mmCIF file of C-alpha atoms in Angstrom:
data_model
loop_
_atom_site.group_PDB
_atom_site.id
_atom_site.type_symbol
_atom_site.label_atom_id
_atom_site.label_comp_id
_atom_site.label_asym_id
_atom_site.label_seq_id
_atom_site.Cartn_x
_atom_site.Cartn_y
_atom_site.Cartn_z
ATOM 1 C CA UNK A 1 0.000 0.000 0.000
ATOM 2 C CA UNK A 2 1.454 3.419 -0.902
ATOM 3 C CA UNK A 3 2.703 5.513 1.976
ATOM 4 C CA UNK A 4 0.903 8.755 1.300
ATOM 5 C CA UNK A 5 -1.283 10.953 3.424
ATOM 6 C CA UNK A 6 -4.905 10.892 2.342
ATOM 7 C CA UNK A 7 -5.126 14.637 1.823
ATOM 8 C CA UNK A 8 -1.506 15.392 0.898
ATOM 9 C CA UNK A 9 0.017 14.399 -2.438
ATOM 10 C CA UNK A 10 3.564 15.079 -1.194
ATOM 11 C CA UNK A 11 3.841 14.055 2.455
ATOM 12 C CA UNK A 12 6.779 15.595 4.306
ATOM 13 C CA UNK A 13 7.593 12.643 6.605
ATOM 14 C CA UNK A 14 8.553 15.224 9.241
ATOM 15 C CA UNK A 15 10.849 17.049 6.818
ATOM 16 C CA UNK A 16 11.561 20.020 9.131
ATOM 17 C CA UNK A 17 12.303 17.737 12.085
ATOM 18 C CA UNK A 18 14.560 15.558 9.954
ATOM 19 C CA UNK A 19 16.477 18.548 8.566
ATOM 20 C CA UNK A 20 16.962 19.997 12.053
ATOM 21 C CA UNK A 21 18.174 16.623 13.339
ATOM 22 C CA UNK A 22 20.623 16.219 10.415
ATOM 23 C CA UNK A 23 22.029 19.681 11.093
ATOM 24 C CA UNK A 24 22.357 18.904 14.815
ATOM 25 C CA UNK A 25 24.151 15.646 14.060
ATOM 26 C CA UNK A 26 26.522 17.377 11.622
ATOM 27 C CA UNK A 27 27.445 19.928 14.291
ATOM 28 C CA UNK A 28 27.695 17.463 17.189
ATOM 29 C CA UNK A 29 29.444 14.493 15.566
ATOM 30 C CA UNK A 30 33.214 14.400 15.806
ATOM 31 C CA UNK A 31 34.675 13.089 12.561
ATOM 32 C CA UNK A 32 38.266 12.352 11.528
ATOM 33 C CA UNK A 33 40.046 15.249 9.822
ATOM 34 C CA UNK A 34 40.252 13.337 6.527
ATOM 35 C CA UNK A 35 36.459 12.897 6.363
ATOM 36 C CA UNK A 36 34.661 15.347 4.071
ATOM 37 C CA UNK A 37 32.821 17.959 6.082
ATOM 38 C CA UNK A 38 29.309 19.210 5.428
ATOM 39 C CA UNK A 39 28.131 22.738 6.292
ATOM 40 C CA UNK A 40 26.087 22.677 9.489
ATOM 41 C CA UNK A 41 23.437 24.774 7.760
ATOM 42 C CA UNK A 42 23.361 22.836 4.500
ATOM 43 C CA UNK A 43 20.212 23.328 2.424
ATOM 44 C CA UNK A 44 20.138 27.041 3.289
ATOM 45 C CA UNK A 45 20.206 29.242 0.213
ATOM 46 C CA UNK A 46 23.243 31.058 1.625
ATOM 47 C CA UNK A 47 25.288 27.824 1.545
ATOM 48 C CA UNK A 48 24.714 27.220 -2.152
ATOM 49 C CA UNK A 49 25.022 23.842 -3.812
ATOM 50 C CA UNK A 50 26.946 21.235 -1.883
ATOM 51 C CA UNK A 51 29.691 19.222 -3.593
ATOM 52 C CA UNK A 52 29.677 15.509 -4.399
ATOM 53 C CA UNK A 53 31.976 14.734 -1.460
ATOM 54 C CA UNK A 54 29.536 16.476 0.871
ATOM 55 C CA UNK A 55 26.607 14.484 -0.557
ATOM 56 C CA UNK A 56 28.652 11.332 -0.016
ATOM 57 C CA UNK A 57 29.209 12.282 3.636
ATOM 58 C CA UNK A 58 25.514 13.028 4.068
ATOM 59 C CA UNK A 59 24.263 9.776 2.562
ATOM 60 C CA UNK A 60 26.811 7.461 4.178
ATOM 61 C CA UNK A 61 26.990 8.954 7.695
ATOM 62 C CA UNK A 62 24.702 11.801 8.694
ATOM 63 C CA UNK A 63 21.419 10.784 7.060
ATOM 64 C CA UNK A 64 21.544 7.162 8.292
ATOM 65 C CA UNK A 65 22.319 8.286 11.859
ATOM 66 C CA UNK A 66 19.466 10.778 11.693
ATOM 67 C CA UNK A 67 16.824 8.518 10.199
ATOM 68 C CA UNK A 68 17.683 5.536 12.375
ATOM 69 C CA UNK A 69 17.530 7.721 15.496
ATOM 70 C CA UNK A 70 14.205 9.240 14.410
ATOM 71 C CA UNK A 71 12.437 6.331 12.738
ATOM 72 C CA UNK A 72 14.246 3.143 13.762
ATOM 73 C CA UNK A 73 13.102 2.818 17.360
ATOM 74 C CA UNK A 74 10.242 0.697 18.662
ATOM 75 C CA UNK A 75 8.165 3.826 19.366
ATOM 76 C CA UNK A 76 8.526 5.144 15.796
ATOM 77 C CA UNK A 77 5.525 5.403 13.499
ATOM 78 C CA UNK A 78 5.053 2.133 11.618
ATOM 79 C CA UNK A 79 4.473 4.060 8.377
ATOM 80 C CA UNK A 80 8.035 5.450 8.511
ATOM 81 C CA UNK A 81 9.797 2.055 8.760
ATOM 82 C CA UNK A 82 9.387 1.293 5.018
ATOM 83 C CA UNK A 83 10.808 4.740 4.212
ATOM 84 C CA UNK A 84 13.779 4.064 6.492
ATOM 85 C CA UNK A 85 14.338 0.651 4.851
ATOM 86 C CA UNK A 86 14.050 2.222 1.409
ATOM 87 C CA UNK A 87 16.600 4.907 2.280
ATOM 88 C CA UNK A 88 18.951 2.349 3.825
ATOM 89 C CA UNK A 89 18.877 0.376 0.558
ATOM 90 C CA UNK A 90 20.245 3.464 -1.182
ATOM 91 C CA UNK A 91 22.766 4.122 1.604
ATOM 92 C CA UNK A 92 24.001 0.524 1.372
ATOM 93 C CA UNK A 93 24.309 0.693 -2.416
ATOM 94 C CA UNK A 94 26.289 3.944 -2.212
ATOM 95 C CA UNK A 95 28.503 2.605 0.565
ATOM 96 C CA UNK A 96 29.310 -0.589 -1.357
ATOM 97 C CA UNK A 97 29.826 1.141 -4.695
ATOM 98 C CA UNK A 98 32.264 3.646 -3.152
ATOM 99 C CA UNK A 99 34.322 1.042 -1.286
ATOM 100 C CA UNK A 100 38.076 0.984 -1.898
ATOM 101 C CA UNK A 101 37.974 -2.711 -2.822
ATOM 102 C CA UNK A 102 35.468 -4.723 -4.823
ATOM 103 C CA UNK A 103 34.602 -8.411 -5.009
ATOM 104 C CA UNK A 104 31.937 -10.208 -7.004
ATOM 105 C CA UNK A 105 29.982 -10.676 -3.753
ATOM 106 C CA UNK A 106 30.079 -6.923 -3.099
ATOM 107 C CA UNK A 107 28.982 -6.190 -6.670
ATOM 108 C CA UNK A 108 26.088 -8.637 -6.254
ATOM 109 C CA UNK A 109 25.124 -6.998 -2.945
ATOM 110 C CA UNK A 110 25.179 -3.587 -4.674
ATOM 111 C CA UNK A 111 22.843 -4.953 -7.352
ATOM 112 C CA UNK A 112 20.441 -6.318 -4.716
ATOM 113 C CA UNK A 113 20.312 -3.050 -2.791
ATOM 114 C CA UNK A 114 19.822 -0.865 -5.862
ATOM 115 C CA UNK A 115 17.151 -3.233 -7.223
ATOM 116 C CA UNK A 116 15.302 -3.041 -3.907
ATOM 117 C CA UNK A 117 15.634 0.753 -3.825
ATOM 118 C CA UNK A 118 14.397 1.325 -7.389
ATOM 119 C CA UNK A 119 11.768 -1.398 -7.047
ATOM 120 C CA UNK A 120 10.167 0.261 -4.042
ATOM 121 C CA UNK A 121 10.283 3.868 -5.310
ATOM 122 C CA UNK A 122 6.632 3.896 -6.429
ATOM 123 C CA UNK A 123 5.463 2.326 -3.181
ATOM 124 C CA UNK A 124 7.264 4.850 -0.984
ATOM 125 C CA UNK A 125 6.773 7.854 -3.298
ATOM 126 C CA UNK A 126 3.598 7.173 -5.317
ATOM 127 C CA UNK A 127 3.723 10.441 -7.277
ATOM 128 C CA UNK A 128 7.337 9.904 -8.352
ATOM 129 C CA UNK A 129 8.266 8.545 -11.770
ATOM 130 C CA UNK A 130 11.369 6.450 -12.316
ATOM 131 C CA UNK A 131 14.014 8.396 -14.246
ATOM 132 C CA UNK A 132 16.743 7.316 -16.701
ATOM 133 C CA UNK A 133 19.320 7.722 -13.906
ATOM 134 C CA UNK A 134 17.581 4.939 -12.016
ATOM 135 C CA UNK A 135 18.073 2.658 -15.010
ATOM 136 C CA UNK A 136 21.723 3.735 -15.233
ATOM 137 C CA UNK A 137 22.348 2.677 -11.618
ATOM 138 C CA UNK A 138 21.876 -0.928 -12.690
ATOM 139 C CA UNK A 139 24.797 -0.554 -15.105
ATOM 140 C CA UNK A 140 27.065 0.431 -12.220
ATOM 141 C CA UNK A 141 26.949 -3.267 -11.293
ATOM 142 C CA UNK A 142 28.444 -4.116 -14.699
ATOM 143 C CA UNK A 143 31.200 -1.551 -14.180
ATOM 144 C CA UNK A 144 31.949 -2.857 -10.700
ATOM 145 C CA UNK A 145 32.401 -6.340 -12.162
ATOM 146 C CA UNK A 146 34.433 -5.133 -15.171
ATOM 147 C CA UNK A 147 36.537 -2.332 -13.690
ATOM 148 C CA UNK A 148 36.490 -3.056 -9.937
ATOM 149 C CA UNK A 149 36.425 -0.187 -7.420
ATOM 150 C CA UNK A 150 34.613 2.946 -8.508
ATOM 151 C CA UNK A 151 37.613 5.015 -7.416
ATOM 152 C CA UNK A 152 39.533 3.743 -10.436
ATOM 153 C CA UNK A 153 37.034 5.038 -13.009
ATOM 154 C CA UNK A 154 34.760 7.725 -11.545
ATOM 155 C CA UNK A 155 35.043 11.418 -12.394
ATOM 156 C CA UNK A 156 34.498 12.552 -8.815
ATOM 157 C CA UNK A 157 37.975 14.169 -8.477
ATOM 158 C CA UNK A 158 37.280 16.296 -11.558
ATOM 159 C CA UNK A 159 34.001 17.695 -10.222
#
């Protein structure tokens, strides 16, 4: 069953609370100096567009901590658990695809996570349409098998 509010085409899932919690976690979490930082007020117009490294930090560290702390507990709303699982599929796929080493098992795990993520998009976000980029994510599996770690062939450093 789609997770949408009866009277709201684009439910917020507590968007303001989530954003505040992400910002708090960014400010309060001590990270190693080599880890890419994220502005504590990201998403403000004054910050501008964040870089790929900052998105990577958000999706692999700050967003999972935030969503698990907000939606992963036993007292969390049951309707938010599928959204958390859906997001964690994407987090897992990103984490695996950006690893410094790659095995066929890791590539297969990436494929499973991205298939689950794309497969549940319409359930979690009923008004959303799958885009060509979603199709392209399945080809990353092929590249992981053929070329091994993403670090050897991505254009991230040239951003």
